[in-house]
PDB file of C-alpha atoms in Angstrom:
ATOM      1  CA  UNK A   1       1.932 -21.982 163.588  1.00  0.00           C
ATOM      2  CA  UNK A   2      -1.199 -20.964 162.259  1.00  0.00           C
ATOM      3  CA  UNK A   3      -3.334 -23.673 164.535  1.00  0.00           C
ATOM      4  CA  UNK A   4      -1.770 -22.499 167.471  1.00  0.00           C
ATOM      5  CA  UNK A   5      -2.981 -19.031 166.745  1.00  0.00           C
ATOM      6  CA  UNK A   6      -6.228 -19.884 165.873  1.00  0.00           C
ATOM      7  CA  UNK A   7      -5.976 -21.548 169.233  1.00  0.00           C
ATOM      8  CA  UNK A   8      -4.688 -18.845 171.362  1.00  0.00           C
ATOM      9  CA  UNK A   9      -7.373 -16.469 169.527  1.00  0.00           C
ATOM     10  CA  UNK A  10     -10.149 -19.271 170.056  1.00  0.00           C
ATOM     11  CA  UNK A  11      -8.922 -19.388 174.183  1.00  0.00           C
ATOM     12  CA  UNK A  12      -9.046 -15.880 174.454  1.00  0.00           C
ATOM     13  CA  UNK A  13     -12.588 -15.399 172.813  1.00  0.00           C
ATOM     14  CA  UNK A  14     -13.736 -18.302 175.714  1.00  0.00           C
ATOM     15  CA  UNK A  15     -12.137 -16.096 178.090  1.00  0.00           C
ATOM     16  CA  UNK A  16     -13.806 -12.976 177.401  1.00  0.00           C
ATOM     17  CA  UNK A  17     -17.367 -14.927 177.578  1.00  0.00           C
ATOM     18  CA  UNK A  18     -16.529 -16.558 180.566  1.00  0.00           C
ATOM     19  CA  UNK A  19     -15.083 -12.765 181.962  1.00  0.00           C
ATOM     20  CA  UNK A  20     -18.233 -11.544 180.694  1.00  0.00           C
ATOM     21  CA  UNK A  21     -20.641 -13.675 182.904  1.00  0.00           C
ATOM     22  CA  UNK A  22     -18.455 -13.568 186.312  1.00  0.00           C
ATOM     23  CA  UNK A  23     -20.163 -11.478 188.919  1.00  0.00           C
ATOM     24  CA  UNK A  24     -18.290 -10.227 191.586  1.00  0.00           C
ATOM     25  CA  UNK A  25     -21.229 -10.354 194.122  1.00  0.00           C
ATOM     26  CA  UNK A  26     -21.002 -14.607 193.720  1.00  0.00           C
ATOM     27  CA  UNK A  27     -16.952 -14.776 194.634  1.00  0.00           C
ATOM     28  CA  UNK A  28     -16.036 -16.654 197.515  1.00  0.00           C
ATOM     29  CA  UNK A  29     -15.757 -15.074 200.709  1.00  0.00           C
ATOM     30  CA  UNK A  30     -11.894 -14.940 201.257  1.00  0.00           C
ATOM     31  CA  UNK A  31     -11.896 -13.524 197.418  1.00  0.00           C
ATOM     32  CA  UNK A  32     -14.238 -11.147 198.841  1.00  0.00           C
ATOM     33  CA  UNK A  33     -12.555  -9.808 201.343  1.00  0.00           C
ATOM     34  CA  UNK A  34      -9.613  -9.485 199.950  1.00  0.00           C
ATOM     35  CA  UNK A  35     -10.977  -7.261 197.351  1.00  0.00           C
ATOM     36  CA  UNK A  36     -12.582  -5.122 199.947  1.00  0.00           C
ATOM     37  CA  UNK A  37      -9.454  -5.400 202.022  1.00  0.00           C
ATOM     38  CA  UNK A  38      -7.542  -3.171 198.934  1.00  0.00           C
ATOM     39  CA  UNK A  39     -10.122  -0.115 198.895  1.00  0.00           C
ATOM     40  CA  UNK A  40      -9.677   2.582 201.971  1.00  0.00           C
ATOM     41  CA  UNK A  41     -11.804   3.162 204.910  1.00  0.00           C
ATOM     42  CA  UNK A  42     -13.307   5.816 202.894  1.00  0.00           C
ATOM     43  CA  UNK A  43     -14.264   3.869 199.829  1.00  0.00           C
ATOM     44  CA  UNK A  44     -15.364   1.023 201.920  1.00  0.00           C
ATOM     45  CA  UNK A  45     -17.524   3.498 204.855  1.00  0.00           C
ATOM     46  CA  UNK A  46     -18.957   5.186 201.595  1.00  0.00           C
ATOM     47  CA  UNK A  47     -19.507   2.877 198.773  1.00  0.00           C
ATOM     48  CA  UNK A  48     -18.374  -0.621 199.181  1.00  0.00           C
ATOM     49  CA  UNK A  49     -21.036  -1.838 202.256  1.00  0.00           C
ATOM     50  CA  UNK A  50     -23.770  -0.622 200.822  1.00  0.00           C
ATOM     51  CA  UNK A  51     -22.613  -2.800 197.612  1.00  0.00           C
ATOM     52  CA  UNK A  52     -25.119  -5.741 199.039  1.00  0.00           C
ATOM     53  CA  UNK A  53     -25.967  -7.379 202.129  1.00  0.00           C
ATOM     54  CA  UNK A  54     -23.102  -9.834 201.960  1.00  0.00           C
ATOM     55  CA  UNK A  55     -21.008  -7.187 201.112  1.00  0.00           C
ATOM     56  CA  UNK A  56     -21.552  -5.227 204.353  1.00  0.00           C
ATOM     57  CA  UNK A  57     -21.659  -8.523 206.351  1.00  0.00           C
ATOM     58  CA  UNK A  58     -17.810  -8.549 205.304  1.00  0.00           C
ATOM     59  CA  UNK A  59     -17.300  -4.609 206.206  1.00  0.00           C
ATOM     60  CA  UNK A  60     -18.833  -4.879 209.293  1.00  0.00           C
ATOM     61  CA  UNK A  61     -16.064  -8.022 210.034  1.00  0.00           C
ATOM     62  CA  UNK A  62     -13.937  -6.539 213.075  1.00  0.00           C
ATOM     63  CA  UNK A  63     -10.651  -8.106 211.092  1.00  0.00           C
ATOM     64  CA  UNK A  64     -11.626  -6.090 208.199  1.00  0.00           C
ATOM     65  CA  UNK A  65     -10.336  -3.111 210.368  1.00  0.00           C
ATOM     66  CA  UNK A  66      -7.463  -4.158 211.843  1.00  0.00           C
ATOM     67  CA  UNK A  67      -5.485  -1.337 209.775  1.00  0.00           C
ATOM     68  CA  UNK A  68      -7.344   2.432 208.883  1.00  0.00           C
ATOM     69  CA  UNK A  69      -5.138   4.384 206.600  1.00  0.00           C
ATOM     70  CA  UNK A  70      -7.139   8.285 206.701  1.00  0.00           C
ATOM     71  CA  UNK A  71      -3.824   9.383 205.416  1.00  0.00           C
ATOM     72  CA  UNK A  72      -4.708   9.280 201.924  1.00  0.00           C
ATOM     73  CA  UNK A  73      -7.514  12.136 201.645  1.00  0.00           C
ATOM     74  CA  UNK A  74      -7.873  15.765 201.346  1.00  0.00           C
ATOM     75  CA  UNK A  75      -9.806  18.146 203.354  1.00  0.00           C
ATOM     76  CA  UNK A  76     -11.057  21.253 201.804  1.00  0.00           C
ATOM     77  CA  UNK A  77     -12.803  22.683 204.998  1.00  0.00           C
ATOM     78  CA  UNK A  78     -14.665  22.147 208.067  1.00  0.00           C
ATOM     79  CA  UNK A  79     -17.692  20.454 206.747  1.00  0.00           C
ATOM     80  CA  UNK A  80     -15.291  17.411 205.360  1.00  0.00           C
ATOM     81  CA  UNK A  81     -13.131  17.718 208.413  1.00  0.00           C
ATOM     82  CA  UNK A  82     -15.478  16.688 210.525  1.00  0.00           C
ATOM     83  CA  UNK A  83     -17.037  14.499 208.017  1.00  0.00           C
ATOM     84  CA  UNK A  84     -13.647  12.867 208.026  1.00  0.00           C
ATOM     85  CA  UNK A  85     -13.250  12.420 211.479  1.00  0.00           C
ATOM     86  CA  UNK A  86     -16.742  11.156 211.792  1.00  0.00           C
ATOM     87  CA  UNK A  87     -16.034   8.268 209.332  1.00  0.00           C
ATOM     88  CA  UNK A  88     -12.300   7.565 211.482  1.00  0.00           C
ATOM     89  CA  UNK A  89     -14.357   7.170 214.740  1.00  0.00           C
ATOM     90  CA  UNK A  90     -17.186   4.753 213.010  1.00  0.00           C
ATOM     91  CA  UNK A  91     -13.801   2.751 211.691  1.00  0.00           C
ATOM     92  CA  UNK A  92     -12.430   2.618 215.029  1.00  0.00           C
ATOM     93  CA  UNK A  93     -15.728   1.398 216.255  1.00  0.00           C
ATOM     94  CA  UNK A  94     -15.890  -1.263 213.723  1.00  0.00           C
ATOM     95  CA  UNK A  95     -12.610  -2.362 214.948  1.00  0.00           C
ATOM     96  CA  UNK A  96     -14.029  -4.023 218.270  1.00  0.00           C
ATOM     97  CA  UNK A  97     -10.850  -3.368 219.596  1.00  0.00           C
ATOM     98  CA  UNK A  98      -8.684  -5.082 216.891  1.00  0.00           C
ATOM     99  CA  UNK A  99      -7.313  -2.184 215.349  1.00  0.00           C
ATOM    100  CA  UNK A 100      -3.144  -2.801 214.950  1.00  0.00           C
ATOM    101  CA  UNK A 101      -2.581   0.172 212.667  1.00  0.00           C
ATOM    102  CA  UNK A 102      -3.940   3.458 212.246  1.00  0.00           C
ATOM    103  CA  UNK A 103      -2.827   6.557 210.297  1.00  0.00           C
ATOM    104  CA  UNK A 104      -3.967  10.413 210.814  1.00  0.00           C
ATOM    105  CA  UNK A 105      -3.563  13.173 208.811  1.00  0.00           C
ATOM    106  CA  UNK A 106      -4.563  16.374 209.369  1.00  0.00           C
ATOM    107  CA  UNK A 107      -7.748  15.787 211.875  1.00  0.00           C
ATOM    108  CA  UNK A 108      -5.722  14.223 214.896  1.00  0.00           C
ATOM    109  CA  UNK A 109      -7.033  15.782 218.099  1.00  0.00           C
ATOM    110  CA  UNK A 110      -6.353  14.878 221.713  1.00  0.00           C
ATOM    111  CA  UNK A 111      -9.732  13.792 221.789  1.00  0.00           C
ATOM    112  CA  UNK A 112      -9.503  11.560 219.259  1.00  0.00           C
ATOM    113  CA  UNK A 113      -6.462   9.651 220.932  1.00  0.00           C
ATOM    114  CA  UNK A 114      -8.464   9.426 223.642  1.00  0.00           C
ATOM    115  CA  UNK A 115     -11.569   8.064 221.704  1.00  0.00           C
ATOM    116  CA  UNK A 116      -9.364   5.567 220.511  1.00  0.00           C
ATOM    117  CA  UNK A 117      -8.163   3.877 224.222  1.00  0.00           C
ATOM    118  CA  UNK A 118     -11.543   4.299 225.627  1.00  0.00           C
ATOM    119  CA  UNK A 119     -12.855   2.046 222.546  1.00  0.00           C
ATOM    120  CA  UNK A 120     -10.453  -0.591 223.649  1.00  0.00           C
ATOM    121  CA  UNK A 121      -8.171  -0.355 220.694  1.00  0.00           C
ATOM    122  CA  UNK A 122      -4.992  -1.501 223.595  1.00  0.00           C
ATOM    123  CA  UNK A 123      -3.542  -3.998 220.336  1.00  0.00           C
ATOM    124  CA  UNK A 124      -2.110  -1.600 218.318  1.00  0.00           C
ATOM    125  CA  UNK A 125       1.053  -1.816 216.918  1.00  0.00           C
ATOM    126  CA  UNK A 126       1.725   1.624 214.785  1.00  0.00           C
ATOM    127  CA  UNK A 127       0.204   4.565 214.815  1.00  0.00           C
ATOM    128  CA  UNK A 128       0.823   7.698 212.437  1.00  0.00           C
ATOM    129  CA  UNK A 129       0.119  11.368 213.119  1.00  0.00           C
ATOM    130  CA  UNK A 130       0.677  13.574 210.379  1.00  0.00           C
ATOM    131  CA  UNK A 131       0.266  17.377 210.017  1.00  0.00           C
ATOM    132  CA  UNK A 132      -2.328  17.462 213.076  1.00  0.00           C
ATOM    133  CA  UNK A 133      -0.785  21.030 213.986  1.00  0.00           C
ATOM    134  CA  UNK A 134      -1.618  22.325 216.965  1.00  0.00           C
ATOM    135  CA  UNK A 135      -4.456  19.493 217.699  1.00  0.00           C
ATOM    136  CA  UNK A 136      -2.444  16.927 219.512  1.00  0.00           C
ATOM    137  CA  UNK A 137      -0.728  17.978 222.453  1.00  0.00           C
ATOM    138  CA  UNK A 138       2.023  16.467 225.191  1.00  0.00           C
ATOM    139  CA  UNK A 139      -0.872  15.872 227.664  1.00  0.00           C
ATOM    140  CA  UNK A 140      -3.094  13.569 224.801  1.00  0.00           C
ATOM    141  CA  UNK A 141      -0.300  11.385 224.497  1.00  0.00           C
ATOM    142  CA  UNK A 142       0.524  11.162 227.483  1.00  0.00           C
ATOM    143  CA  UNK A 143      -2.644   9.546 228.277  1.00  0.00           C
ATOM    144  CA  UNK A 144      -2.658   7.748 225.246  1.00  0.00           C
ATOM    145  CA  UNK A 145       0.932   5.884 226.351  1.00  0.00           C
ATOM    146  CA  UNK A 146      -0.117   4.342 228.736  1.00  0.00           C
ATOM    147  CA  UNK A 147      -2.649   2.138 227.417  1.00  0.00           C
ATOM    148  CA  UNK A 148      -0.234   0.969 224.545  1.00  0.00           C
ATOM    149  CA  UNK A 149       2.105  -1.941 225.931  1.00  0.00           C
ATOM    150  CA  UNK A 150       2.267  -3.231 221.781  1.00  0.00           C
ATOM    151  CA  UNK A 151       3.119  -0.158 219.996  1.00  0.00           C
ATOM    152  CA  UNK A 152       6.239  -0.794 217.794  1.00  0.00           C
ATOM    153  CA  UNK A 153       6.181   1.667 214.969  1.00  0.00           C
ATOM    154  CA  UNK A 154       5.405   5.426 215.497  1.00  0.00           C
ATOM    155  CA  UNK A 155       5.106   8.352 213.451  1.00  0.00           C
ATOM    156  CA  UNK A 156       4.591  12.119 214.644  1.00  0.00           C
ATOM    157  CA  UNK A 157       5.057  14.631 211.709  1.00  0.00           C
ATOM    158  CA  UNK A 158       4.487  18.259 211.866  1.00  0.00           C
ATOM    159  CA  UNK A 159       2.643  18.270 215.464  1.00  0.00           C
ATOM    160  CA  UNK A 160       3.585  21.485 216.644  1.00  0.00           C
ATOM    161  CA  UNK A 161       2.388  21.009 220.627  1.00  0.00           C
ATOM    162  CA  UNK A 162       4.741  17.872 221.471  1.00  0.00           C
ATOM    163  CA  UNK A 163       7.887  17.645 222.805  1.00  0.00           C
ATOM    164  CA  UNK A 164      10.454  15.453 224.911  1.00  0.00           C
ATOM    165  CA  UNK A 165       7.844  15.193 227.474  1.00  0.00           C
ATOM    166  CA  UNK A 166       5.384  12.745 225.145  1.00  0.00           C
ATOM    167  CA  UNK A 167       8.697  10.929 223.781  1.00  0.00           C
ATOM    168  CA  UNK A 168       9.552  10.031 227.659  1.00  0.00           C
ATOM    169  CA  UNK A 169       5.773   8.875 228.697  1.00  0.00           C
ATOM    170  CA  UNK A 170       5.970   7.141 225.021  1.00  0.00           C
ATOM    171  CA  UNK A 171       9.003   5.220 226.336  1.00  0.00           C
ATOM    172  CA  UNK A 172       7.995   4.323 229.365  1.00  0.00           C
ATOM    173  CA  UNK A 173       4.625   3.155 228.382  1.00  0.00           C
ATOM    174  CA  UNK A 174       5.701   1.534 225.567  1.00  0.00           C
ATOM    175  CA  UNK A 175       8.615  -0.778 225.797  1.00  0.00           C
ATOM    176  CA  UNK A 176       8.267  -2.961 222.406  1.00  0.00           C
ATOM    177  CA  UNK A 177       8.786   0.382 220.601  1.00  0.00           C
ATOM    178  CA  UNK A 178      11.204  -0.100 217.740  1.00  0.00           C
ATOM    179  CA  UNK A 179      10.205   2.504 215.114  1.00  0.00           C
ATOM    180  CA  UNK A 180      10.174   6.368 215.691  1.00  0.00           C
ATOM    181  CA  UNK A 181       9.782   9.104 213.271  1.00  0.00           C
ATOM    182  CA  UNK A 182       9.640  12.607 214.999  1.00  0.00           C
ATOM    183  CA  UNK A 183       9.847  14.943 212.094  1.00  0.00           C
ATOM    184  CA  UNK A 184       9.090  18.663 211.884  1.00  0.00           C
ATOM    185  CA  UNK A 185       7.619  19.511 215.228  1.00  0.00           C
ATOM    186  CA  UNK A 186       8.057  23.021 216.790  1.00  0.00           C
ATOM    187  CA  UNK A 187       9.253  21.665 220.027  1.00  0.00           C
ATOM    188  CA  UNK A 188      12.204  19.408 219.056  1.00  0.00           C
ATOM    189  CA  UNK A 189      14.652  20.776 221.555  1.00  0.00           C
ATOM    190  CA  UNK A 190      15.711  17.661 224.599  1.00  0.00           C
ATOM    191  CA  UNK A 191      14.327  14.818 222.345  1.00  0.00           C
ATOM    192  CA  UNK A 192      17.452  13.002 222.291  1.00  0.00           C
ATOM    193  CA  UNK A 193      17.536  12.712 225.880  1.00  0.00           C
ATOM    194  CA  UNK A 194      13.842  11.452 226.178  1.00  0.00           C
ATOM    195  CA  UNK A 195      15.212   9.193 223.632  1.00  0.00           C
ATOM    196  CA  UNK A 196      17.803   7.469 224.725  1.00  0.00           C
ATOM    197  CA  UNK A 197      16.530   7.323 228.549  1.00  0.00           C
ATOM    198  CA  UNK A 198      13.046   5.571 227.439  1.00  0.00           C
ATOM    199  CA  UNK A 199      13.444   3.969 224.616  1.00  0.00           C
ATOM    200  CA  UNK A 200      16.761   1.355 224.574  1.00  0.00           C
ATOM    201  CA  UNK A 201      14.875  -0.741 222.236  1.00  0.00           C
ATOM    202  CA  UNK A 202      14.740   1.238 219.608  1.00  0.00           C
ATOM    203  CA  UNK A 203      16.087  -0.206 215.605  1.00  0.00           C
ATOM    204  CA  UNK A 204      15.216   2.630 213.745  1.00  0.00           C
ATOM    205  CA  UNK A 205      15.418   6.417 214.479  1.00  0.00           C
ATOM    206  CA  UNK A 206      14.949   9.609 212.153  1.00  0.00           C
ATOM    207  CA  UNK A 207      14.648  13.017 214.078  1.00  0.00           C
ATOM    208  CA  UNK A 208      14.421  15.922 211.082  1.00  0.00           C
ATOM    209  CA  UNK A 209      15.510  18.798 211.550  1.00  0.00           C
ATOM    210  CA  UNK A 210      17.413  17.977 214.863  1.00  0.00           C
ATOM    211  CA  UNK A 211      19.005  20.680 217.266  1.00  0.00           C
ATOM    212  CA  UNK A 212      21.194  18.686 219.435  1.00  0.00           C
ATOM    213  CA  UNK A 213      25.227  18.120 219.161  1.00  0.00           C
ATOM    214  CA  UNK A 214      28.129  15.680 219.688  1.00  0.00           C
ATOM    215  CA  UNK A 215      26.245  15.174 223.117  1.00  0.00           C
ATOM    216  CA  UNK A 216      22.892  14.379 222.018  1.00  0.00           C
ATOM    217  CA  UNK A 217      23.946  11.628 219.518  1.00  0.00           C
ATOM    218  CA  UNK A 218      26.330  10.132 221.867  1.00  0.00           C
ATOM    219  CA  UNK A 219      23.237   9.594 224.383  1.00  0.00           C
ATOM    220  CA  UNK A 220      21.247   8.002 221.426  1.00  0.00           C
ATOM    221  CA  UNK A 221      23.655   5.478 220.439  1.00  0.00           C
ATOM    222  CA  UNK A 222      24.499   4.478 223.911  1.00  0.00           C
ATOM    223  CA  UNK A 223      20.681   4.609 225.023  1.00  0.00           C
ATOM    224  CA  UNK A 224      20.158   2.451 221.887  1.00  0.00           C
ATOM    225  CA  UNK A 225      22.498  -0.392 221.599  1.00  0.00           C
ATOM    226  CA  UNK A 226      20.405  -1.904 219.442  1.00  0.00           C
ATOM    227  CA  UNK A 227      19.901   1.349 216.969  1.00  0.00           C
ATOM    228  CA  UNK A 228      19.858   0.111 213.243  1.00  0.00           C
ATOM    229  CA  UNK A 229      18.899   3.035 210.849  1.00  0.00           C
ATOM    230  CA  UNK A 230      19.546   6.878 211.989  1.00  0.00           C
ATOM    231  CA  UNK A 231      18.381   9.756 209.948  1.00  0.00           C
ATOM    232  CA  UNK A 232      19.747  13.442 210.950  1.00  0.00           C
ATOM    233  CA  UNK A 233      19.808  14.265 207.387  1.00  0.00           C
ATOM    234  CA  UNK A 234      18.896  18.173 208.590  1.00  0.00           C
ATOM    235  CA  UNK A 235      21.517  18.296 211.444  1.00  0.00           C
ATOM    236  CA  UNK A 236      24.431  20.226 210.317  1.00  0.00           C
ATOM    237  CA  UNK A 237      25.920  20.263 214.336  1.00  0.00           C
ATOM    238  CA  UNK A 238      26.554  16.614 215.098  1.00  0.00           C
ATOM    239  CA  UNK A 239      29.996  15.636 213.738  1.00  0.00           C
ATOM    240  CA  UNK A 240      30.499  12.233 211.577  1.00  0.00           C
ATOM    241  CA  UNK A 241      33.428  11.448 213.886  1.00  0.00           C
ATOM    242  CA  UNK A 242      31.387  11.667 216.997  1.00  0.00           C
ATOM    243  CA  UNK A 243      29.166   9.068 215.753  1.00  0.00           C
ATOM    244  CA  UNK A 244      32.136   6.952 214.828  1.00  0.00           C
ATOM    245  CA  UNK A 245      33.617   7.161 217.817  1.00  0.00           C
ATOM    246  CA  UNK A 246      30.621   6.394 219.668  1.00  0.00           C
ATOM    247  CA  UNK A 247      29.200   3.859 217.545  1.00  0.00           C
ATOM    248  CA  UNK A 248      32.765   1.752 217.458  1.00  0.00           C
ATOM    249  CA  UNK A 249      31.955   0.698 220.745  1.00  0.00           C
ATOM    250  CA  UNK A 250      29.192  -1.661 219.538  1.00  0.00           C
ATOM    251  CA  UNK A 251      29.017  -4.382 217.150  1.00  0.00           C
ATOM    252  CA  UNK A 252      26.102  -3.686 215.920  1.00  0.00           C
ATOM    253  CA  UNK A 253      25.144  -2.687 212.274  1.00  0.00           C
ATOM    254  CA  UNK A 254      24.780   1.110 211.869  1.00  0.00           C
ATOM    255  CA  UNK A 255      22.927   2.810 208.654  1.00  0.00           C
ATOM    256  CA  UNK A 256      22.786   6.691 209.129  1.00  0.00           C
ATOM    257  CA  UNK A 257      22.094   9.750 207.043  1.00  0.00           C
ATOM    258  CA  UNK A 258      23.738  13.274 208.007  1.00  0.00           C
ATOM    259  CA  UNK A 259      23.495  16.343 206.282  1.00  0.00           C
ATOM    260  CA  UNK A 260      26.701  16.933 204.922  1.00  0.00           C
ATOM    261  CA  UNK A 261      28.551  14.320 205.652  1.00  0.00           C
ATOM    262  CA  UNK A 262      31.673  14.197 202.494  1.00  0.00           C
ATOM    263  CA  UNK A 263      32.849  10.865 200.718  1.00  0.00           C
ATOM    264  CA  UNK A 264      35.491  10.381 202.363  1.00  0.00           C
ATOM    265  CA  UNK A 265      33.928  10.063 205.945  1.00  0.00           C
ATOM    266  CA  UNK A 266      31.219   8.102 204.449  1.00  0.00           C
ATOM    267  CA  UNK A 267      33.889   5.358 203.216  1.00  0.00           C
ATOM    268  CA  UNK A 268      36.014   5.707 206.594  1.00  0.00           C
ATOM    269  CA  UNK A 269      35.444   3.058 209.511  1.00  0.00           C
ATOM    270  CA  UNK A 270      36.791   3.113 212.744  1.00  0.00           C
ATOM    271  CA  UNK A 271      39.497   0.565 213.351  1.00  0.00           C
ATOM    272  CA  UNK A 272      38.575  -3.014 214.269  1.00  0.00           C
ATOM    273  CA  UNK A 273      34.792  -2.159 213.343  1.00  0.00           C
ATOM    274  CA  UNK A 274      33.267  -3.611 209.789  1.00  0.00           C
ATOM    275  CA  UNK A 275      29.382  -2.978 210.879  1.00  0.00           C
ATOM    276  CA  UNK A 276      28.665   0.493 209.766  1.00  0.00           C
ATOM    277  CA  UNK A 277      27.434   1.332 206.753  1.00  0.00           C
ATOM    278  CA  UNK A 278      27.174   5.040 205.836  1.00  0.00           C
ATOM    279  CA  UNK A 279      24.592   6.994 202.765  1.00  0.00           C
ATOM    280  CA  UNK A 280      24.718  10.656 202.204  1.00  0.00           C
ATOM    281  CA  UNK A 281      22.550  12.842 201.527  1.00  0.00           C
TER     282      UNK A 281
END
């Protein structure tokens, strides 16, 4: 017992020595990158590439920015918002028109939508707007729709200029889309419609707060045959029954939240149907 600890202790000592001489600037590139790959645009814009010159070889790598996540920063005032929004337009441009994934907080303009199809950014696959206010507007992504055949997930959060009329051109110009998220926005009166007219493809929905009724979710779920997940967990209007009834109709597996919806009707299934599944909240 006491040779194998002597052992252990004697392995870990070689470790340490060994630990102790590895330089990060002489790892392979794939180790590289994948390091670099876990910091943020920021860290990487602002510290990382100026590392070495390898190390901004690898930053300035179009792949490296096939996803820029600005979601996870502050803004104190103007100075850093336009700082910040500086830094998301240099990341777009290091893209080469390979950026899938992009999320926005706070410093989302129309312009900036727009910077991002005139740079030839047509690949991407989600996009997140959070908290840009009154920055992004109906007409921005309008514009912006119709350049992105791809887009599958989408997330606009506390926008207060855009309505039905985006959701519609967003359907229309974007047919793969399978992931909305239209949360907290002034306008949300008529979304449902826009909904489930444009976008039949759609596996997973959450509209908070929602305005509509018995009506609106009918048109969802029959716009939306294939409609996985549905979150109205601030709708105290649309009844639990009127989704059963609705959703009985079609085979297809159901997961929904509802404000208020009691233990009882979260157990109960329509007859003949074994697909839905039910969470409160």
């Amino acid at each position: 017992m006491k040779w194998k600890m002597h052992m252990n202790y004697c392995s870990l000592i070689q470790y340490c020595k060994a630990a102790k001489k590895l330089n990060l600037l002489h790892l392979p590139d794939d180790l590289t990158v994948m390091i670099i790959g876990k910091l943020t645009a920021i860290e990487i814009l602002t510290s990382a590439q100026f590392v070495c010159r390898r190390w901004r070889r690898i930053c300035m790598d179009p792949l490296m920015w096939q996803t820029v996540n600005m979601c996870d920063i502050r803004i104190r005032n103007a100075v850093e918002y336009k700082l910040v929004e500086k830094m998301c337009r240099h990341a777009i441009d290091r893209s080469c028109g390979q950026l899938e994934d992009i999320s926005i907080k706070y410093f989302g303009t129309d312009d900036l939508l727009k910077y991002i199809i005139d740079s030839g950014c047509h690949k991407l696959r989600r996009l997140r707007l959070v908290q840009c206010l009154n920055q992004i507007s109906d007409k921005g992504l309008y514009k912006m729709a119709e350049k992105l055949p791809l887009l599958e997930e989408l997330e606009i959060t506390l926008c207060l200029n855009v309505s039905g009329i985006a959701l519609e051109a967003i359907g229309r110009g974007c047919p793969l889309l399978k992931s909305l998220k239209f949360n907290y926005n002034r306008n949300n009166t008529g979304e449902e419609f826009a909904i489930a007219q444009n976008m039949s493809n759609l596996r997973h929905l959450q509209l908070v707060p929602s305005s509509f009724n018995n009506s609106g979710s009918r048109a969802i779920l029959n716009g939306c045959p294939h409609l996985e997940y549905l979150d109205l967990h601030e709708c105290d209007i649309v009844e639990v029954e009127g989704i059963l009834k609705t959703r009985s109709k079609n085979s297809s597996e159901l997961d929904f939240t509802l404000n208020g919806l009691s233990s009882a009707a979260a157990n109960a299934k329509p007859p003949g149907e074994t697909g839905l599944v039910f969470r409160t909240t």
